[in-house]
PDB file of C-alpha atoms in Angstrom:
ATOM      1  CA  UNK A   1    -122.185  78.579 -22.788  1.00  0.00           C
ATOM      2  CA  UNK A   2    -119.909  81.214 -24.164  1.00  0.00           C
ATOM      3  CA  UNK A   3    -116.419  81.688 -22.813  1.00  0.00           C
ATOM      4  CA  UNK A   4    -114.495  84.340 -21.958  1.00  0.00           C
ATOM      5  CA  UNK A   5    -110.787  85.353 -22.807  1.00  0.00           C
ATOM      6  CA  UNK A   6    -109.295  87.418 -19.987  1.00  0.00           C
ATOM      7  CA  UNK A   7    -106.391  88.967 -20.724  1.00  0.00           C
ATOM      8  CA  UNK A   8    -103.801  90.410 -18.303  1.00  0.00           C
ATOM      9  CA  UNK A   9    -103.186  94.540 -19.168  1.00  0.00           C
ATOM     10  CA  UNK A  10     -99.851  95.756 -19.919  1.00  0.00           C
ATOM     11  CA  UNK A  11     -97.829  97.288 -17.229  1.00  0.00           C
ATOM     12  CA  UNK A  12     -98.129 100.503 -19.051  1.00  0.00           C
ATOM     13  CA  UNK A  13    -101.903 100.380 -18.045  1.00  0.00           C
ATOM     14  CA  UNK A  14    -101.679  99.446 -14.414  1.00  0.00           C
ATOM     15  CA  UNK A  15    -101.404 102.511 -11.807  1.00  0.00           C
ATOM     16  CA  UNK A  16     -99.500 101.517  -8.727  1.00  0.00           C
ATOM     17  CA  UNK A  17     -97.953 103.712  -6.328  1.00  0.00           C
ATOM     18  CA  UNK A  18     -94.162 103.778  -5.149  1.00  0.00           C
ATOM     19  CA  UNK A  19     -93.839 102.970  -1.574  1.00  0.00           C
ATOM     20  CA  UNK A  20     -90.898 104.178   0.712  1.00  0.00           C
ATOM     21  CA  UNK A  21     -88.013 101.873   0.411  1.00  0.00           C
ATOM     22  CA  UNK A  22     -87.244 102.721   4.681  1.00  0.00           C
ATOM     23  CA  UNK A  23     -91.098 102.120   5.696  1.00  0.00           C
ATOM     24  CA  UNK A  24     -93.799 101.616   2.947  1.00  0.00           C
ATOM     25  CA  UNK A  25     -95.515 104.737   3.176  1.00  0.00           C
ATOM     26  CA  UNK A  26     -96.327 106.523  -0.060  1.00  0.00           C
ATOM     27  CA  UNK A  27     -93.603 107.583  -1.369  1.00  0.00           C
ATOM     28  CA  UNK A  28     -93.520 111.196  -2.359  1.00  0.00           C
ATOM     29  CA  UNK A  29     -89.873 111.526  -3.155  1.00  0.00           C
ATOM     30  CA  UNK A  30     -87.957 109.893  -6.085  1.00  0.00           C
ATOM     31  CA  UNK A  31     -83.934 109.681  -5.651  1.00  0.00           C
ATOM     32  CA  UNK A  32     -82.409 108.595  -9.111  1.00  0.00           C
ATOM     33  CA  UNK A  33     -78.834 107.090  -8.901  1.00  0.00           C
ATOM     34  CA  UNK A  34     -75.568 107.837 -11.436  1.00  0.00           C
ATOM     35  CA  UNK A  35     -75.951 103.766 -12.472  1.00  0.00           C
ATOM     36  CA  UNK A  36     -79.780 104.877 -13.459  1.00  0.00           C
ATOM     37  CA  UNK A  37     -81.163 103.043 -10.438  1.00  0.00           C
ATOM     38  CA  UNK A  38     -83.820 104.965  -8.335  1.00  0.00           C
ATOM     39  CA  UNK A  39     -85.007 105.044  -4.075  1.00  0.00           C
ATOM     40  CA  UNK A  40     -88.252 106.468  -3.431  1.00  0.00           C
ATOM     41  CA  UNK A  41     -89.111 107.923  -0.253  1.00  0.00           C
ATOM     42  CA  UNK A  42     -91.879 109.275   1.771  1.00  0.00           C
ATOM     43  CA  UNK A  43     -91.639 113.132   3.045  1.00  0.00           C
ATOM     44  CA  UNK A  44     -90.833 112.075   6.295  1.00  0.00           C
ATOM     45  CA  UNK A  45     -87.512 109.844   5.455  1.00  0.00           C
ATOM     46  CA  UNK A  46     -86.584 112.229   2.283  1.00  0.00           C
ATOM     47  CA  UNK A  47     -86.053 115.062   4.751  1.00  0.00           C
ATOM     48  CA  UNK A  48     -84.561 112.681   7.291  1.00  0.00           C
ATOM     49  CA  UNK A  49     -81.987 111.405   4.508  1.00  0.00           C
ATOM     50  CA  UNK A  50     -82.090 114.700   2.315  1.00  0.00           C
ATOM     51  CA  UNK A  51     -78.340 115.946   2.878  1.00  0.00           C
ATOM     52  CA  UNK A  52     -77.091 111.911   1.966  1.00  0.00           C
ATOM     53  CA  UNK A  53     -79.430 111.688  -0.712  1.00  0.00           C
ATOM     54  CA  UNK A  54     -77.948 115.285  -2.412  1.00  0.00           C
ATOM     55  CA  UNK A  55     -74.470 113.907  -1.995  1.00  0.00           C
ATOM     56  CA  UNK A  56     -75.008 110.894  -3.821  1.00  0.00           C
ATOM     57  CA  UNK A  57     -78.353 111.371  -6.482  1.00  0.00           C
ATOM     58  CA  UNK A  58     -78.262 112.716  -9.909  1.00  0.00           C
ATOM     59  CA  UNK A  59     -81.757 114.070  -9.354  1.00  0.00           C
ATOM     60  CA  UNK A  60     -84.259 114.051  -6.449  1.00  0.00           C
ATOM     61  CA  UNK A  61     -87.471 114.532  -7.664  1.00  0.00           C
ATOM     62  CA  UNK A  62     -90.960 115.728  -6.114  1.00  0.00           C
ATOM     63  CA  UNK A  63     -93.413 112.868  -7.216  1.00  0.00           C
ATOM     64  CA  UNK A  64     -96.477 115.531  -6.122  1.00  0.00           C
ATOM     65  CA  UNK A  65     -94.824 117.338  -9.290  1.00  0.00           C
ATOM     66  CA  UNK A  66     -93.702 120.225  -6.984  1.00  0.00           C
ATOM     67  CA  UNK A  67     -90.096 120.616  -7.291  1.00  0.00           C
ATOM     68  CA  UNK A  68     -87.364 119.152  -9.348  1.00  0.00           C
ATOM     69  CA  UNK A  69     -83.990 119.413  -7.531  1.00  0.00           C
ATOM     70  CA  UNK A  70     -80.986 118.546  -9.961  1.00  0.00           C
ATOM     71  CA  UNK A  71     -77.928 118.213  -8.597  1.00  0.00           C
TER      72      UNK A  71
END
């Protein structure tokens, strides 16, 4: 019997998709911070939000590649 080594892939390899920080959709909007932290949001809470999020991100982008709103 032969065995096997399995190893585990790097994170640059695995896909996974942002969920909305308010409700766990799929997020489809990505806030990021001055301090370089982000929020990600789905459409529904990024419009919802969208004049508080301009106010406080340094960029608000369109994960769906869109738009690209700097602020």
């Amino acid at each position: 019997m032969t065995e096997t080594l399995m190893t585990t892939p790097t994170t640059d390899d695995l896909v996974v998709p942002f969920h909305c920080d308010r409700c766990g959709a799929l997020a489809k909007v990505r806030v990021v911070l001055a301090n370089g932290s982000d929020l990600v949001f789905c459409g529904h809470h990024a419009r919802e939000y969208e004049d508080k999020l301009r106010d406080i991100a340094v960029d608000i982008i369109d994960t769906d590649g869109e738009q690209r709103i700097t602020t």
